[in-house]
Amino acid sequence: MEMVILSALQWRVQPPTAMAFVRHFLALADVEERTKNLIVGASRVQIENAVKDYDFISINSSMIAAASILNTARFMDRTSLPDGSRCSLSLVLEQHGSNRLIYGNKMREIRDKLLNTVRNKEVANDQQ
């Protein structure tokens, strides 16, 4: 019986990752496919660095995902992420984020930590 259930689930029994949340949030937003791919790529860099940092161990995956999306959107120009898409993305994160306080102090801290992990990685690469 267990094998039937696991087969039906295609063995997807792990908890959702931050990247799974990124894809979920983007699927809900009214954003062009090309833009979604850009956001996924930039979010992946931040999330991969966060996975290696102990400071992120107690932070929900959905919060890390939302923070990485917000960081990415912040650096995108209006051509890459038009205002309508930016609003749609913000609404999705407000409605479906893990604590729905995407503009609070906690989110600011997470966003800053994520950006610092990317900066630290770049500095380490430059020193090699």
JSON list of N, CA, C and O in Angstrom, two decimals, residues 40-99:
[
{"chain": "A", "resi": 40, "resn": "VAL", "atom": "N", "xyz": [13.64, 33.54, -11.38]},
{"chain": "A", "resi": 40, "resn": "VAL", "atom": "CA", "xyz": [14.04, 32.23, -10.87]},
{"chain": "A", "resi": 40, "resn": "VAL", "atom": "C", "xyz": [15.56, 32.12, -10.81]},
{"chain": "A", "resi": 40, "resn": "VAL", "atom": "O", "xyz": [16.13, 31.66, -9.82]},
{"chain": "A", "resi": 41, "resn": "GLY", "atom": "N", "xyz": [16.23, 32.57, -11.86]},
{"chain": "A", "resi": 41, "resn": "GLY", "atom": "CA", "xyz": [17.70, 32.50, -11.90]},
{"chain": "A", "resi": 41, "resn": "GLY", "atom": "C", "xyz": [18.35, 33.32, -10.80]},
{"chain": "A", "resi": 41, "resn": "GLY", "atom": "O", "xyz": [19.26, 32.85, -10.10]},
{"chain": "A", "resi": 42, "resn": "ALA", "atom": "N", "xyz": [17.89, 34.55, -10.64]},
{"chain": "A", "resi": 42, "resn": "ALA", "atom": "CA", "xyz": [18.47, 35.42, -9.61]},
{"chain": "A", "resi": 42, "resn": "ALA", "atom": "C", "xyz": [18.11, 34.94, -8.21]},
{"chain": "A", "resi": 42, "resn": "ALA", "atom": "O", "xyz": [18.94, 35.01, -7.29]},
{"chain": "A", "resi": 43, "resn": "SER", "atom": "N", "xyz": [16.91, 34.44, -8.03]},
{"chain": "A", "resi": 43, "resn": "SER", "atom": "CA", "xyz": [16.51, 33.90, -6.73]},
{"chain": "A", "resi": 43, "resn": "SER", "atom": "C", "xyz": [17.32, 32.66, -6.39]},
{"chain": "A", "resi": 43, "resn": "SER", "atom": "O", "xyz": [17.70, 32.46, -5.23]},
{"chain": "A", "resi": 44, "resn": "ARG", "atom": "N", "xyz": [17.58, 31.83, -7.39]},
{"chain": "A", "resi": 44, "resn": "ARG", "atom": "CA", "xyz": [18.36, 30.60, -7.16]},
{"chain": "A", "resi": 44, "resn": "ARG", "atom": "C", "xyz": [19.74, 30.94, -6.59]},
{"chain": "A", "resi": 44, "resn": "ARG", "atom": "O", "xyz": [20.21, 30.28, -5.65]},
{"chain": "A", "resi": 45, "resn": "VAL", "atom": "N", "xyz": [20.39, 31.96, -7.12]},
{"chain": "A", "resi": 45, "resn": "VAL", "atom": "CA", "xyz": [21.71, 32.34, -6.62]},
{"chain": "A", "resi": 45, "resn": "VAL", "atom": "C", "xyz": [21.63, 32.70, -5.14]},
{"chain": "A", "resi": 45, "resn": "VAL", "atom": "O", "xyz": [22.45, 32.24, -4.33]},
{"chain": "A", "resi": 46, "resn": "GLN", "atom": "N", "xyz": [20.64, 33.50, -4.78]},
{"chain": "A", "resi": 46, "resn": "GLN", "atom": "CA", "xyz": [20.49, 33.90, -3.38]},
{"chain": "A", "resi": 46, "resn": "GLN", "atom": "C", "xyz": [20.18, 32.71, -2.48]},
{"chain": "A", "resi": 46, "resn": "GLN", "atom": "O", "xyz": [20.76, 32.56, -1.40]},
{"chain": "A", "resi": 47, "resn": "ILE", "atom": "N", "xyz": [19.29, 31.85, -2.95]},
{"chain": "A", "resi": 47, "resn": "ILE", "atom": "CA", "xyz": [18.86, 30.69, -2.15]},
{"chain": "A", "resi": 47, "resn": "ILE", "atom": "C", "xyz": [20.00, 29.69, -1.99]},
{"chain": "A", "resi": 47, "resn": "ILE", "atom": "O", "xyz": [20.21, 29.14, -0.90]},
{"chain": "A", "resi": 48, "resn": "GLU", "atom": "N", "xyz": [20.76, 29.46, -3.04]},
{"chain": "A", "resi": 48, "resn": "GLU", "atom": "CA", "xyz": [21.89, 28.53, -2.94]},
{"chain": "A", "resi": 48, "resn": "GLU", "atom": "C", "xyz": [22.92, 29.03, -1.94]},
{"chain": "A", "resi": 48, "resn": "GLU", "atom": "O", "xyz": [23.54, 28.23, -1.23]},
{"chain": "A", "resi": 49, "resn": "ASN", "atom": "N", "xyz": [23.12, 30.32, -1.88]},
{"chain": "A", "resi": 49, "resn": "ASN", "atom": "CA", "xyz": [24.04, 30.87, -0.88]},
{"chain": "A", "resi": 49, "resn": "ASN", "atom": "C", "xyz": [23.44, 30.76, 0.52]},
{"chain": "A", "resi": 49, "resn": "ASN", "atom": "O", "xyz": [24.16, 30.50, 1.48]},
{"chain": "A", "resi": 50, "resn": "ALA", "atom": "N", "xyz": [22.13, 30.94, 0.64]},
{"chain": "A", "resi": 50, "resn": "ALA", "atom": "CA", "xyz": [21.47, 30.84, 1.95]},
{"chain": "A", "resi": 50, "resn": "ALA", "atom": "C", "xyz": [21.54, 29.42, 2.51]},
{"chain": "A", "resi": 50, "resn": "ALA", "atom": "O", "xyz": [21.68, 29.24, 3.72]},
{"chain": "A", "resi": 51, "resn": "VAL", "atom": "N", "xyz": [21.47, 28.44, 1.65]},
{"chain": "A", "resi": 51, "resn": "VAL", "atom": "CA", "xyz": [21.52, 27.04, 2.08]},
{"chain": "A", "resi": 51, "resn": "VAL", "atom": "C", "xyz": [22.84, 26.74, 2.79]},
{"chain": "A", "resi": 51, "resn": "VAL", "atom": "O", "xyz": [22.89, 25.94, 3.72]},
{"chain": "A", "resi": 52, "resn": "LYS", "atom": "N", "xyz": [23.89, 27.44, 2.41]},
{"chain": "A", "resi": 52, "resn": "LYS", "atom": "CA", "xyz": [25.21, 27.21, 2.99]},
{"chain": "A", "resi": 52, "resn": "LYS", "atom": "C", "xyz": [25.47, 28.03, 4.25]},
{"chain": "A", "resi": 52, "resn": "LYS", "atom": "O", "xyz": [26.51, 27.91, 4.86]},
{"chain": "A", "resi": 53, "resn": "ASP", "atom": "N", "xyz": [24.51, 28.88, 4.61]},
{"chain": "A", "resi": 53, "resn": "ASP", "atom": "CA", "xyz": [24.70, 29.80, 5.73]},
{"chain": "A", "resi": 53, "resn": "ASP", "atom": "C", "xyz": [23.82, 29.38, 6.91]},
{"chain": "A", "resi": 53, "resn": "ASP", "atom": "O", "xyz": [22.60, 29.35, 6.81]},
{"chain": "A", "resi": 54, "resn": "TYR", "atom": "N", "xyz": [24.44, 29.12, 8.04]},
{"chain": "A", "resi": 54, "resn": "TYR", "atom": "CA", "xyz": [23.73, 28.64, 9.23]},
{"chain": "A", "resi": 54, "resn": "TYR", "atom": "C", "xyz": [22.68, 29.63, 9.72]},
{"chain": "A", "resi": 54, "resn": "TYR", "atom": "O", "xyz": [21.67, 29.24, 10.31]},
{"chain": "A", "resi": 55, "resn": "ASP", "atom": "N", "xyz": [22.86, 30.92, 9.47]},
{"chain": "A", "resi": 55, "resn": "ASP", "atom": "CA", "xyz": [21.91, 31.93, 9.93]},
{"chain": "A", "resi": 55, "resn": "ASP", "atom": "C", "xyz": [20.51, 31.75, 9.36]},
{"chain": "A", "resi": 55, "resn": "ASP", "atom": "O", "xyz": [19.54, 32.27, 9.90]},
{"chain": "A", "resi": 56, "resn": "PHE", "atom": "N", "xyz": [20.39, 31.01, 8.28]},
{"chain": "A", "resi": 56, "resn": "PHE", "atom": "CA", "xyz": [19.09, 30.83, 7.63]},
{"chain": "A", "resi": 56, "resn": "PHE", "atom": "C", "xyz": [18.36, 29.57, 8.09]},
{"chain": "A", "resi": 56, "resn": "PHE", "atom": "O", "xyz": [17.24, 29.32, 7.66]},
{"chain": "A", "resi": 57, "resn": "ILE", "atom": "N", "xyz": [18.95, 28.80, 8.97]},
{"chain": "A", "resi": 57, "resn": "ILE", "atom": "CA", "xyz": [18.39, 27.51, 9.36]},
{"chain": "A", "resi": 57, "resn": "ILE", "atom": "C", "xyz": [17.01, 27.64, 10.01]},
{"chain": "A", "resi": 57, "resn": "ILE", "atom": "O", "xyz": [16.15, 26.78, 9.81]},
{"chain": "A", "resi": 58, "resn": "SER", "atom": "N", "xyz": [16.77, 28.71, 10.72]},
{"chain": "A", "resi": 58, "resn": "SER", "atom": "CA", "xyz": [15.49, 28.86, 11.42]},
{"chain": "A", "resi": 58, "resn": "SER", "atom": "C", "xyz": [14.45, 29.67, 10.63]},
{"chain": "A", "resi": 58, "resn": "SER", "atom": "O", "xyz": [13.35, 29.92, 11.12]},
{"chain": "A", "resi": 59, "resn": "ILE", "atom": "N", "xyz": [14.79, 30.07, 9.42]},
{"chain": "A", "resi": 59, "resn": "ILE", "atom": "CA", "xyz": [13.88, 30.90, 8.62]},
{"chain": "A", "resi": 59, "resn": "ILE", "atom": "C", "xyz": [13.08, 30.00, 7.68]},
{"chain": "A", "resi": 59, "resn": "ILE", "atom": "O", "xyz": [13.64, 29.14, 7.01]},
{"chain": "A", "resi": 60, "resn": "ASN", "atom": "N", "xyz": [11.77, 30.21, 7.65]},
{"chain": "A", "resi": 60, "resn": "ASN", "atom": "CA", "xyz": [10.90, 29.42, 6.77]},
{"chain": "A", "resi": 60, "resn": "ASN", "atom": "C", "xyz": [11.32, 29.56, 5.31]},
{"chain": "A", "resi": 60, "resn": "ASN", "atom": "O", "xyz": [11.68, 30.65, 4.87]},
{"chain": "A", "resi": 61, "resn": "SER", "atom": "N", "xyz": [11.21, 28.47, 4.59]},
{"chain": "A", "resi": 61, "resn": "SER", "atom": "CA", "xyz": [11.55, 28.47, 3.17]},
{"chain": "A", "resi": 61, "resn": "SER", "atom": "C", "xyz": [10.72, 29.49, 2.38]},
{"chain": "A", "resi": 61, "resn": "SER", "atom": "O", "xyz": [11.23, 30.13, 1.46]},
{"chain": "A", "resi": 62, "resn": "SER", "atom": "N", "xyz": [9.47, 29.64, 2.76]},
{"chain": "A", "resi": 62, "resn": "SER", "atom": "CA", "xyz": [8.61, 30.60, 2.05]},
{"chain": "A", "resi": 62, "resn": "SER", "atom": "C", "xyz": [9.09, 32.03, 2.26]},
{"chain": "A", "resi": 62, "resn": "SER", "atom": "O", "xyz": [8.99, 32.87, 1.36]},
{"chain": "A", "resi": 63, "resn": "MET", "atom": "N", "xyz": [9.62, 32.33, 3.44]},
{"chain": "A", "resi": 63, "resn": "MET", "atom": "CA", "xyz": [10.15, 33.68, 3.70]},
{"chain": "A", "resi": 63, "resn": "MET", "atom": "C", "xyz": [11.42, 33.92, 2.90]},
{"chain": "A", "resi": 63, "resn": "MET", "atom": "O", "xyz": [11.61, 35.00, 2.35]},
{"chain": "A", "resi": 64, "resn": "ILE", "atom": "N", "xyz": [12.28, 32.91, 2.82]},
{"chain": "A", "resi": 64, "resn": "ILE", "atom": "CA", "xyz": [13.50, 33.04, 2.02]},
{"chain": "A", "resi": 64, "resn": "ILE", "atom": "C", "xyz": [13.13, 33.25, 0.56]},
{"chain": "A", "resi": 64, "resn": "ILE", "atom": "O", "xyz": [13.72, 34.09, -0.13]},
{"chain": "A", "resi": 65, "resn": "ALA", "atom": "N", "xyz": [12.16, 32.50, 0.09]},
{"chain": "A", "resi": 65, "resn": "ALA", "atom": "CA", "xyz": [11.72, 32.63, -1.30]},
{"chain": "A", "resi": 65, "resn": "ALA", "atom": "C", "xyz": [11.17, 34.03, -1.57]},
{"chain": "A", "resi": 65, "resn": "ALA", "atom": "O", "xyz": [11.53, 34.68, -2.56]},
{"chain": "A", "resi": 66, "resn": "ALA", "atom": "N", "xyz": [10.28, 34.51, -0.70]},
{"chain": "A", "resi": 66, "resn": "ALA", "atom": "CA", "xyz": [9.70, 35.83, -0.88]},
{"chain": "A", "resi": 66, "resn": "ALA", "atom": "C", "xyz": [10.79, 36.91, -0.85]},
{"chain": "A", "resi": 66, "resn": "ALA", "atom": "O", "xyz": [10.78, 37.83, -1.66]},
{"chain": "A", "resi": 67, "resn": "ALA", "atom": "N", "xyz": [11.72, 36.78, 0.08]},
{"chain": "A", "resi": 67, "resn": "ALA", "atom": "CA", "xyz": [12.82, 37.76, 0.18]},
{"chain": "A", "resi": 67, "resn": "ALA", "atom": "C", "xyz": [13.66, 37.76, -1.09]},
{"chain": "A", "resi": 67, "resn": "ALA", "atom": "O", "xyz": [14.04, 38.83, -1.59]},
{"chain": "A", "resi": 68, "resn": "SER", "atom": "N", "xyz": [13.95, 36.59, -1.62]},
{"chain": "A", "resi": 68, "resn": "SER", "atom": "CA", "xyz": [14.77, 36.52, -2.84]},
{"chain": "A", "resi": 68, "resn": "SER", "atom": "C", "xyz": [14.03, 37.13, -4.03]},
{"chain": "A", "resi": 68, "resn": "SER", "atom": "O", "xyz": [14.64, 37.81, -4.86]},
{"chain": "A", "resi": 69, "resn": "ILE", "atom": "N", "xyz": [12.74, 36.93, -4.10]},
{"chain": "A", "resi": 69, "resn": "ILE", "atom": "CA", "xyz": [11.94, 37.52, -5.18]},
{"chain": "A", "resi": 69, "resn": "ILE", "atom": "C", "xyz": [11.91, 39.04, -5.04]},
{"chain": "A", "resi": 69, "resn": "ILE", "atom": "O", "xyz": [12.09, 39.77, -6.02]},
{"chain": "A", "resi": 70, "resn": "LEU", "atom": "N", "xyz": [11.70, 39.52, -3.83]},
{"chain": "A", "resi": 70, "resn": "LEU", "atom": "CA", "xyz": [11.66, 40.97, -3.59]},
{"chain": "A", "resi": 70, "resn": "LEU", "atom": "C", "xyz": [13.02, 41.61, -3.90]},
{"chain": "A", "resi": 70, "resn": "LEU", "atom": "O", "xyz": [13.07, 42.69, -4.49]},
{"chain": "A", "resi": 71, "resn": "ASN", "atom": "N", "xyz": [14.10, 40.95, -3.51]},
{"chain": "A", "resi": 71, "resn": "ASN", "atom": "CA", "xyz": [15.43, 41.46, -3.84]},
{"chain": "A", "resi": 71, "resn": "ASN", "atom": "C", "xyz": [15.63, 41.54, -5.34]},
{"chain": "A", "resi": 71, "resn": "ASN", "atom": "O", "xyz": [16.13, 42.54, -5.86]},
{"chain": "A", "resi": 72, "resn": "THR", "atom": "N", "xyz": [15.24, 40.50, -6.03]},
{"chain": "A", "resi": 72, "resn": "THR", "atom": "CA", "xyz": [15.40, 40.47, -7.48]},
{"chain": "A", "resi": 72, "resn": "THR", "atom": "C", "xyz": [14.56, 41.56, -8.14]},
{"chain": "A", "resi": 72, "resn": "THR", "atom": "O", "xyz": [15.05, 42.29, -9.01]},
{"chain": "A", "resi": 73, "resn": "ALA", "atom": "N", "xyz": [13.31, 41.69, -7.72]},
{"chain": "A", "resi": 73, "resn": "ALA", "atom": "CA", "xyz": [12.42, 42.70, -8.30]},
{"chain": "A", "resi": 73, "resn": "ALA", "atom": "C", "xyz": [12.96, 44.10, -8.07]},
{"chain": "A", "resi": 73, "resn": "ALA", "atom": "O", "xyz": [12.83, 44.98, -8.93]},
{"chain": "A", "resi": 74, "resn": "ARG", "atom": "N", "xyz": [13.58, 44.30, -6.94]},
{"chain": "A", "resi": 74, "resn": "ARG", "atom": "CA", "xyz": [14.13, 45.62, -6.61]},
{"chain": "A", "resi": 74, "resn": "ARG", "atom": "C", "xyz": [15.17, 46.07, -7.63]},
{"chain": "A", "resi": 74, "resn": "ARG", "atom": "O", "xyz": [15.28, 47.26, -7.94]},
{"chain": "A", "resi": 75, "resn": "PHE", "atom": "N", "xyz": [15.93, 45.13, -8.16]},
{"chain": "A", "resi": 75, "resn": "PHE", "atom": "CA", "xyz": [17.01, 45.48, -9.08]},
{"chain": "A", "resi": 75, "resn": "PHE", "atom": "C", "xyz": [16.62, 45.38, -10.55]},
{"chain": "A", "resi": 75, "resn": "PHE", "atom": "O", "xyz": [17.44, 45.63, -11.42]},
{"chain": "A", "resi": 76, "resn": "MET", "atom": "N", "xyz": [15.37, 45.02, -10.82]},
{"chain": "A", "resi": 76, "resn": "MET", "atom": "CA", "xyz": [14.92, 44.92, -12.22]},
{"chain": "A", "resi": 76, "resn": "MET", "atom": "C", "xyz": [14.34, 46.25, -12.68]},
{"chain": "A", "resi": 76, "resn": "MET", "atom": "O", "xyz": [13.61, 46.90, -11.94]},
{"chain": "A", "resi": 77, "resn": "ASP", "atom": "N", "xyz": [14.65, 46.64, -13.91]},
{"chain": "A", "resi": 77, "resn": "ASP", "atom": "CA", "xyz": [14.10, 47.89, -14.44]},
{"chain": "A", "resi": 77, "resn": "ASP", "atom": "C", "xyz": [12.68, 47.67, -14.95]},
{"chain": "A", "resi": 77, "resn": "ASP", "atom": "O", "xyz": [12.18, 46.55, -14.98]},
{"chain": "A", "resi": 78, "resn": "ARG", "atom": "N", "xyz": [12.03, 48.74, -15.37]},
{"chain": "A", "resi": 78, "resn": "ARG", "atom": "CA", "xyz": [10.63, 48.66, -15.79]},
{"chain": "A", "resi": 78, "resn": "ARG", "atom": "C", "xyz": [10.45, 47.91, -17.10]},
{"chain": "A", "resi": 78, "resn": "ARG", "atom": "O", "xyz": [9.36, 47.43, -17.39]},
{"chain": "A", "resi": 79, "resn": "THR", "atom": "N", "xyz": [11.49, 47.81, -17.88]},
{"chain": "A", "resi": 79, "resn": "THR", "atom": "CA", "xyz": [11.40, 47.03, -19.12]},
{"chain": "A", "resi": 79, "resn": "THR", "atom": "C", "xyz": [11.33, 45.54, -18.78]},
{"chain": "A", "resi": 79, "resn": "THR", "atom": "O", "xyz": [10.53, 44.81, -19.35]},
{"chain": "A", "resi": 80, "resn": "SER", "atom": "N", "xyz": [12.18, 45.12, -17.86]},
{"chain": "A", "resi": 80, "resn": "SER", "atom": "CA", "xyz": [12.21, 43.71, -17.48]},
{"chain": "A", "resi": 80, "resn": "SER", "atom": "C", "xyz": [11.03, 43.32, -16.61]},
{"chain": "A", "resi": 80, "resn": "SER", "atom": "O", "xyz": [10.52, 42.21, -16.71]},
{"chain": "A", "resi": 81, "resn": "LEU", "atom": "N", "xyz": [10.60, 44.23, -15.75]},
{"chain": "A", "resi": 81, "resn": "LEU", "atom": "CA", "xyz": [9.48, 43.97, -14.84]},
{"chain": "A", "resi": 81, "resn": "LEU", "atom": "C", "xyz": [8.57, 45.20, -14.83]},
{"chain": "A", "resi": 81, "resn": "LEU", "atom": "O", "xyz": [8.74, 46.11, -14.02]},
{"chain": "A", "resi": 82, "resn": "PRO", "atom": "N", "xyz": [7.60, 45.23, -15.76]},
{"chain": "A", "resi": 82, "resn": "PRO", "atom": "CA", "xyz": [6.70, 46.39, -15.83]},
{"chain": "A", "resi": 82, "resn": "PRO", "atom": "C", "xyz": [5.92, 46.57, -14.53]},
{"chain": "A", "resi": 82, "resn": "PRO", "atom": "O", "xyz": [5.77, 45.65, -13.73]},
{"chain": "A", "resi": 83, "resn": "ASP", "atom": "N", "xyz": [5.42, 47.78, -14.33]},
{"chain": "A", "resi": 83, "resn": "ASP", "atom": "CA", "xyz": [4.71, 48.11, -13.08]},
{"chain": "A", "resi": 83, "resn": "ASP", "atom": "C", "xyz": [3.56, 47.17, -12.78]},
{"chain": "A", "resi": 83, "resn": "ASP", "atom": "O", "xyz": [3.35, 46.77, -11.64]},
{"chain": "A", "resi": 84, "resn": "GLY", "atom": "N", "xyz": [2.78, 46.80, -13.81]},
{"chain": "A", "resi": 84, "resn": "GLY", "atom": "CA", "xyz": [1.66, 45.89, -13.60]},
{"chain": "A", "resi": 84, "resn": "GLY", "atom": "C", "xyz": [2.12, 44.54, -13.07]},
{"chain": "A", "resi": 84, "resn": "GLY", "atom": "O", "xyz": [1.51, 43.97, -12.16]},
{"chain": "A", "resi": 85, "resn": "SER", "atom": "N", "xyz": [3.19, 44.01, -13.64]},
{"chain": "A", "resi": 85, "resn": "SER", "atom": "CA", "xyz": [3.75, 42.73, -13.18]},
{"chain": "A", "resi": 85, "resn": "SER", "atom": "C", "xyz": [4.33, 42.87, -11.77]},
{"chain": "A", "resi": 85, "resn": "SER", "atom": "O", "xyz": [4.19, 41.97, -10.94]},
{"chain": "A", "resi": 86, "resn": "ARG", "atom": "N", "xyz": [4.96, 44.00, -11.51]},
{"chain": "A", "resi": 86, "resn": "ARG", "atom": "CA", "xyz": [5.53, 44.25, -10.18]},
{"chain": "A", "resi": 86, "resn": "ARG", "atom": "C", "xyz": [4.42, 44.27, -9.12]},
{"chain": "A", "resi": 86, "resn": "ARG", "atom": "O", "xyz": [4.55, 43.67, -8.06]},
{"chain": "A", "resi": 87, "resn": "CYS", "atom": "N", "xyz": [3.31, 44.92, -9.45]},
{"chain": "A", "resi": 87, "resn": "CYS", "atom": "CA", "xyz": [2.15, 44.97, -8.52]},
{"chain": "A", "resi": 87, "resn": "CYS", "atom": "C", "xyz": [1.56, 43.58, -8.32]},
{"chain": "A", "resi": 87, "resn": "CYS", "atom": "O", "xyz": [1.23, 43.20, -7.19]},
{"chain": "A", "resi": 88, "resn": "SER", "atom": "N", "xyz": [1.42, 42.83, -9.41]},
{"chain": "A", "resi": 88, "resn": "SER", "atom": "CA", "xyz": [0.89, 41.47, -9.32]},
{"chain": "A", "resi": 88, "resn": "SER", "atom": "C", "xyz": [1.75, 40.61, -8.42]},
{"chain": "A", "resi": 88, "resn": "SER", "atom": "O", "xyz": [1.25, 39.88, -7.57]},
{"chain": "A", "resi": 89, "resn": "LEU", "atom": "N", "xyz": [3.06, 40.72, -8.59]},
{"chain": "A", "resi": 89, "resn": "LEU", "atom": "CA", "xyz": [3.99, 39.95, -7.78]},
{"chain": "A", "resi": 89, "resn": "LEU", "atom": "C", "xyz": [3.89, 40.34, -6.30]},
{"chain": "A", "resi": 89, "resn": "LEU", "atom": "O", "xyz": [3.84, 39.48, -5.42]},
{"chain": "A", "resi": 90, "resn": "SER", "atom": "N", "xyz": [3.80, 41.63, -6.03]},
{"chain": "A", "resi": 90, "resn": "SER", "atom": "CA", "xyz": [3.66, 42.09, -4.65]},
{"chain": "A", "resi": 90, "resn": "SER", "atom": "C", "xyz": [2.37, 41.58, -4.02]},
{"chain": "A", "resi": 90, "resn": "SER", "atom": "O", "xyz": [2.36, 41.14, -2.86]},
{"chain": "A", "resi": 91, "resn": "LEU", "atom": "N", "xyz": [1.28, 41.61, -4.78]},
{"chain": "A", "resi": 91, "resn": "LEU", "atom": "CA", "xyz": [0.00, 41.12, -4.25]},
{"chain": "A", "resi": 91, "resn": "LEU", "atom": "C", "xyz": [0.06, 39.63, -3.94]},
{"chain": "A", "resi": 91, "resn": "LEU", "atom": "O", "xyz": [-0.45, 39.18, -2.91]},
{"chain": "A", "resi": 92, "resn": "VAL", "atom": "N", "xyz": [0.67, 38.87, -4.82]},
{"chain": "A", "resi": 92, "resn": "VAL", "atom": "CA", "xyz": [0.81, 37.42, -4.58]},
{"chain": "A", "resi": 92, "resn": "VAL", "atom": "C", "xyz": [1.59, 37.17, -3.31]},
{"chain": "A", "resi": 92, "resn": "VAL", "atom": "O", "xyz": [1.20, 36.36, -2.47]},
{"chain": "A", "resi": 93, "resn": "LEU", "atom": "N", "xyz": [2.69, 37.88, -3.14]},
{"chain": "A", "resi": 93, "resn": "LEU", "atom": "CA", "xyz": [3.51, 37.68, -1.94]},
{"chain": "A", "resi": 93, "resn": "LEU", "atom": "C", "xyz": [2.78, 38.13, -0.68]},
{"chain": "A", "resi": 93, "resn": "LEU", "atom": "O", "xyz": [2.90, 37.49, 0.36]},
{"chain": "A", "resi": 94, "resn": "GLU", "atom": "N", "xyz": [2.01, 39.19, -0.77]},
{"chain": "A", "resi": 94, "resn": "GLU", "atom": "CA", "xyz": [1.23, 39.64, 0.39]},
{"chain": "A", "resi": 94, "resn": "GLU", "atom": "C", "xyz": [0.16, 38.62, 0.77]},
{"chain": "A", "resi": 94, "resn": "GLU", "atom": "O", "xyz": [-0.08, 38.36, 1.93]},
{"chain": "A", "resi": 95, "resn": "GLN", "atom": "N", "xyz": [-0.50, 38.04, -0.24]},
{"chain": "A", "resi": 95, "resn": "GLN", "atom": "CA", "xyz": [-1.61, 37.12, 0.02]},
{"chain": "A", "resi": 95, "resn": "GLN", "atom": "C", "xyz": [-1.15, 35.71, 0.35]},
{"chain": "A", "resi": 95, "resn": "GLN", "atom": "O", "xyz": [-1.82, 35.00, 1.09]},
{"chain": "A", "resi": 96, "resn": "HIS", "atom": "N", "xyz": [-0.03, 35.29, -0.20]},
{"chain": "A", "resi": 96, "resn": "HIS", "atom": "CA", "xyz": [0.37, 33.89, -0.07]},
{"chain": "A", "resi": 96, "resn": "HIS", "atom": "C", "xyz": [1.71, 33.69, 0.64]},
{"chain": "A", "resi": 96, "resn": "HIS", "atom": "O", "xyz": [2.14, 32.55, 0.79]},
{"chain": "A", "resi": 97, "resn": "GLY", "atom": "N", "xyz": [2.36, 34.76, 1.05]},
{"chain": "A", "resi": 97, "resn": "GLY", "atom": "CA", "xyz": [3.62, 34.63, 1.77]},
{"chain": "A", "resi": 97, "resn": "GLY", "atom": "C", "xyz": [3.41, 33.97, 3.12]},
{"chain": "A", "resi": 97, "resn": "GLY", "atom": "O", "xyz": [2.29, 33.91, 3.63]},
{"chain": "A", "resi": 98, "resn": "SER", "atom": "N", "xyz": [4.48, 33.51, 3.74]},
{"chain": "A", "resi": 98, "resn": "SER", "atom": "CA", "xyz": [4.33, 32.72, 4.97]},
{"chain": "A", "resi": 98, "resn": "SER", "atom": "C", "xyz": [3.77, 33.52, 6.14]},
{"chain": "A", "resi": 98, "resn": "SER", "atom": "O", "xyz": [3.07, 32.98, 6.96]},
{"chain": "A", "resi": 99, "resn": "ASN", "atom": "N", "xyz": [4.08, 34.80, 6.23]},
{"chain": "A", "resi": 99, "resn": "ASN", "atom": "CA", "xyz": [3.47, 35.55, 7.33]},
{"chain": "A", "resi": 99, "resn": "ASN", "atom": "C", "xyz": [2.74, 36.80, 6.83]},
{"chain": "A", "resi": 99, "resn": "ASN", "atom": "O", "xyz": [2.23, 37.57, 7.62]}
]
